[in-house]
Amino acid sequence: MNWTDERVEMLKKLWADGLSASQIAAQLGGVSRNAVIGKVHRLNLPGRAKSGGQTKVRTKRPAPNAPRSSAFTARAASHSHTTRSISRSSAATALKADVDAVAYQHIDTRPAEDVVVPISRKLELVQLTERTCKWPIGDPLQEDFHFCGNDSGESNPYCNYHSRLAFQPSQDRRRKG
DNA sequence: CCCTGATTCGC
DNA sequence: GCGAATCAGG
């Protein structure tokens, strides 16, 4: 798989939307998350801001364990803080911020109508694990749908279902016929 | 252990 | 330029 203009554009879009590298890799298909991250850096796209993220890499790292060679070249790491405003039209925002904000507001108020469906949680099969939600492979309104198992009412960022709206007891939302 | 992004460097 | 291996951290 090579980086066509189309794929690069998709990468840029998804990255700017705040999708994780693995999510983007799955969306694009045929590439690993490492490939995505590597490409992001090569494109000089802004890295993830520290907030909410997890990285805190030093300016340089002392060459892992000299896994390949003892030579090491310093590489400037430019970090720019990205200020993203909460936008309802952003799928990523729906995934990240809205999980913290909007989703909780919907615990037992309005249904999903007002909630943006995050394309970002359309996981590919390879990404589904014990920990990830399997919806929408199943129908959330049916008995046989698969979800993350969280019925505590808390939204779960790893869950296709819970990441877009708070869980409601099945008897309350069970579809009629 | 799950995940995240960052970095290095052989190819 | 690409991305696996690796690191560092939540």
PDB file of N, CA and C (backbone and C1' of nucleotides) in Angstrom, chain A residues 3 32 34 39 42 56 58 61 64 68, chain C:
ATOM      1  N   TRP A   3       1.246   5.583  -0.310  1.00  0.00           N
ATOM      2  CA  TRP A   3       0.515   6.773   0.127  1.00  0.00           C
ATOM      3  C   TRP A   3       0.079   7.609  -1.069  1.00  0.00           C
ATOM      4  N   SER A  32      -0.158   0.025   9.201  1.00  0.00           N
ATOM      5  CA  SER A  32      -0.147  -0.095  10.656  1.00  0.00           C
ATOM      6  C   SER A  32      -0.274   1.290  11.265  1.00  0.00           C
ATOM      7  N   ASN A  34       1.817   2.465  13.241  1.00  0.00           N
ATOM      8  CA  ASN A  34       3.165   3.032  13.164  1.00  0.00           C
ATOM      9  C   ASN A  34       3.363   3.750  11.841  1.00  0.00           C
ATOM     10  N   LYS A  39       4.003   8.648   9.012  1.00  0.00           N
ATOM     11  CA  LYS A  39       3.582   9.520   7.924  1.00  0.00           C
ATOM     12  C   LYS A  39       3.186  10.882   8.454  1.00  0.00           C
ATOM     13  N   ARG A  42       6.259  12.783   9.019  1.00  0.00           N
ATOM     14  CA  ARG A  42       6.900  13.160   7.759  1.00  0.00           C
ATOM     15  C   ARG A  42       6.161  14.291   7.072  1.00  0.00           C
ATOM     16  N   LYS A  56       4.851  12.238  26.454  1.00  0.00           N
ATOM     17  CA  LYS A  56       5.600  13.261  27.154  1.00  0.00           C
ATOM     18  C   LYS A  56       7.084  13.047  26.874  1.00  0.00           C
ATOM     19  N   ARG A  58      10.801  13.166  25.835  1.00  0.00           N
ATOM     20  CA  ARG A  58      11.859  14.164  25.985  1.00  0.00           C
ATOM     21  C   ARG A  58      12.270  14.684  24.623  1.00  0.00           C
ATOM     22  N   ARG A  61      15.798  10.913  22.869  1.00  0.00           N
ATOM     23  CA  ARG A  61      15.922   9.721  23.688  1.00  0.00           C
ATOM     24  C   ARG A  61      17.228   9.023  23.342  1.00  0.00           C
ATOM     25  N   PRO A  64      17.241   3.738  22.009  1.00  0.00           N
ATOM     26  CA  PRO A  64      16.614   2.677  22.797  1.00  0.00           C
ATOM     27  C   PRO A  64      17.575   1.765  23.546  1.00  0.00           C
ATOM     28  N   ARG A  68      19.764  -1.372  16.736  1.00  0.00           N
ATOM     29  CA  ARG A  68      20.247  -1.541  15.369  1.00  0.00           C
ATOM     30  C   ARG A  68      21.660  -0.986  15.202  1.00  0.00           C
TER      31      ARG A  68
ATOM     32  P    DG C   1      11.141  12.806   2.268  1.00  0.00           P
ATOM     33  O5'  DG C   1      10.227  11.498   2.056  1.00  0.00           O
ATOM     34  C5'  DG C   1       9.700  11.194   0.774  1.00  0.00           C
ATOM     35  C4'  DG C   1       9.170   9.770   0.757  1.00  0.00           C
ATOM     36  C3'  DG C   1       8.172   9.466   1.844  1.00  0.00           C
ATOM     37  O3'  DG C   1       7.245   8.520   1.334  1.00  0.00           O
ATOM     38  C1'  DG C   1      10.099   8.104   2.149  1.00  0.00           C
ATOM     39  P    DC C   2       5.989   8.183   2.185  1.00  0.00           P
ATOM     40  O5'  DC C   2       6.376   6.795   2.845  1.00  0.00           O
ATOM     41  C5'  DC C   2       6.598   5.660   2.013  1.00  0.00           C
ATOM     42  C4'  DC C   2       7.067   4.501   2.857  1.00  0.00           C
ATOM     43  C3'  DC C   2       6.188   4.241   4.078  1.00  0.00           C
ATOM     44  O3'  DC C   2       5.558   3.000   3.922  1.00  0.00           O
ATOM     45  C1'  DC C   2       8.525   4.149   4.588  1.00  0.00           C
ATOM     46  P    DG C   3       4.311   2.627   4.829  1.00  0.00           P
ATOM     47  O5'  DG C   3       5.012   1.903   6.068  1.00  0.00           O
ATOM     48  C5'  DG C   3       5.706   0.692   5.846  1.00  0.00           C
ATOM     49  C4'  DG C   3       6.449   0.275   7.102  1.00  0.00           C
ATOM     50  C3'  DG C   3       5.579   0.216   8.360  1.00  0.00           C
ATOM     51  O3'  DG C   3       6.063  -0.843   9.161  1.00  0.00           O
ATOM     52  C1'  DG C   3       7.366   1.626   8.748  1.00  0.00           C
ATOM     53  P    DA C   4       5.036  -1.904   9.744  1.00  0.00           P
ATOM     54  O5'  DA C   4       6.028  -2.879  10.530  1.00  0.00           O
ATOM     55  C5'  DA C   4       7.110  -3.483   9.834  1.00  0.00           C
ATOM     56  C4'  DA C   4       8.288  -3.679  10.762  1.00  0.00           C
ATOM     57  C3'  DA C   4       7.916  -4.230  12.134  1.00  0.00           C
ATOM     58  O3'  DA C   4       8.952  -5.116  12.564  1.00  0.00           O
ATOM     59  C1'  DA C   4       8.869  -2.063  12.375  1.00  0.00           C
ATOM     60  P    DA C   5       8.805  -5.901  13.904  1.00  0.00           P
ATOM     61  O5'  DA C   5       9.699  -4.970  14.846  1.00  0.00           O
ATOM     62  C5'  DA C   5      11.058  -4.744  14.504  1.00  0.00           C
ATOM     63  C4'  DA C   5      11.704  -3.826  15.529  1.00  0.00           C
ATOM     64  C3'  DA C   5      11.433  -4.216  16.982  1.00  0.00           C
ATOM     65  O3'  DA C   5      12.649  -4.177  17.698  1.00  0.00           O
ATOM     66  C1'  DA C   5      10.827  -1.952  16.613  1.00  0.00           C
ATOM     67  P    DT C   6      12.674  -4.737  19.180  1.00  0.00           P
ATOM     68  O5'  DT C   6      12.490  -3.387  20.014  1.00  0.00           O
ATOM     69  C5'  DT C   6      13.422  -2.326  19.787  1.00  0.00           C
ATOM     70  C4'  DT C   6      12.879  -1.038  20.333  1.00  0.00           C
ATOM     71  C3'  DT C   6      12.424  -1.132  21.793  1.00  0.00           C
ATOM     72  O3'  DT C   6      13.458  -0.626  22.620  1.00  0.00           O
ATOM     73  C1'  DT C   6      11.107   0.336  20.430  1.00  0.00           C
ATOM     74  P    DC C   7      13.266  -0.675  24.191  1.00  0.00           P
ATOM     75  O5'  DC C   7      12.694   0.788  24.468  1.00  0.00           O
ATOM     76  C5'  DC C   7      13.398   1.914  23.942  1.00  0.00           C
ATOM     77  C4'  DC C   7      12.563   3.163  24.147  1.00  0.00           C
ATOM     78  C3'  DC C   7      12.074   3.326  25.589  1.00  0.00           C
ATOM     79  O3'  DC C   7      12.505   4.577  26.083  1.00  0.00           O
ATOM     80  C1'  DC C   7      10.306   3.613  24.028  1.00  0.00           C
ATOM     81  P    DA C   8      12.509   4.819  27.637  1.00  0.00           P
ATOM     82  O5'  DA C   8      11.152   5.648  27.802  1.00  0.00           O
ATOM     83  C5'  DA C   8      10.982   6.826  27.051  1.00  0.00           C
ATOM     84  C4'  DA C   8       9.579   7.361  27.276  1.00  0.00           C
ATOM     85  C3'  DA C   8       9.117   7.221  28.723  1.00  0.00           C
ATOM     86  O3'  DA C   8       8.512   8.438  29.130  1.00  0.00           O
ATOM     87  C1'  DA C   8       7.556   6.242  27.264  1.00  0.00           C
ATOM     88  P    DG C   9       8.329   8.689  30.656  1.00  0.00           P
ATOM     89  O5'  DG C   9       6.752   8.730  30.748  1.00  0.00           O
ATOM     90  C5'  DG C   9       6.040   9.626  29.918  1.00  0.00           C
ATOM     91  C4'  DG C   9       4.647   9.090  29.691  1.00  0.00           C
ATOM     92  C3'  DG C   9       3.828   8.865  30.972  1.00  0.00           C
ATOM     93  O3'  DG C   9       2.805   9.830  31.001  1.00  0.00           O
ATOM     94  C1'  DG C   9       3.494   7.196  29.332  1.00  0.00           C
ATOM     95  P    DG C  10       1.928   9.985  32.314  1.00  0.00           P
ATOM     96  O5'  DG C  10       0.506   9.456  31.825  1.00  0.00           O
ATOM     97  C5'  DG C  10      -0.175  10.143  30.781  1.00  0.00           C
ATOM     98  C4'  DG C  10      -1.540   9.507  30.557  1.00  0.00           C
ATOM     99  C3'  DG C  10      -2.337   9.291  31.837  1.00  0.00           C
ATOM    100  O3'  DG C  10      -3.716   9.508  31.557  1.00  0.00           O
ATOM    101  C1'  DG C  10      -1.980   7.222  30.776  1.00  0.00           C
TER     102       DG C  10
END
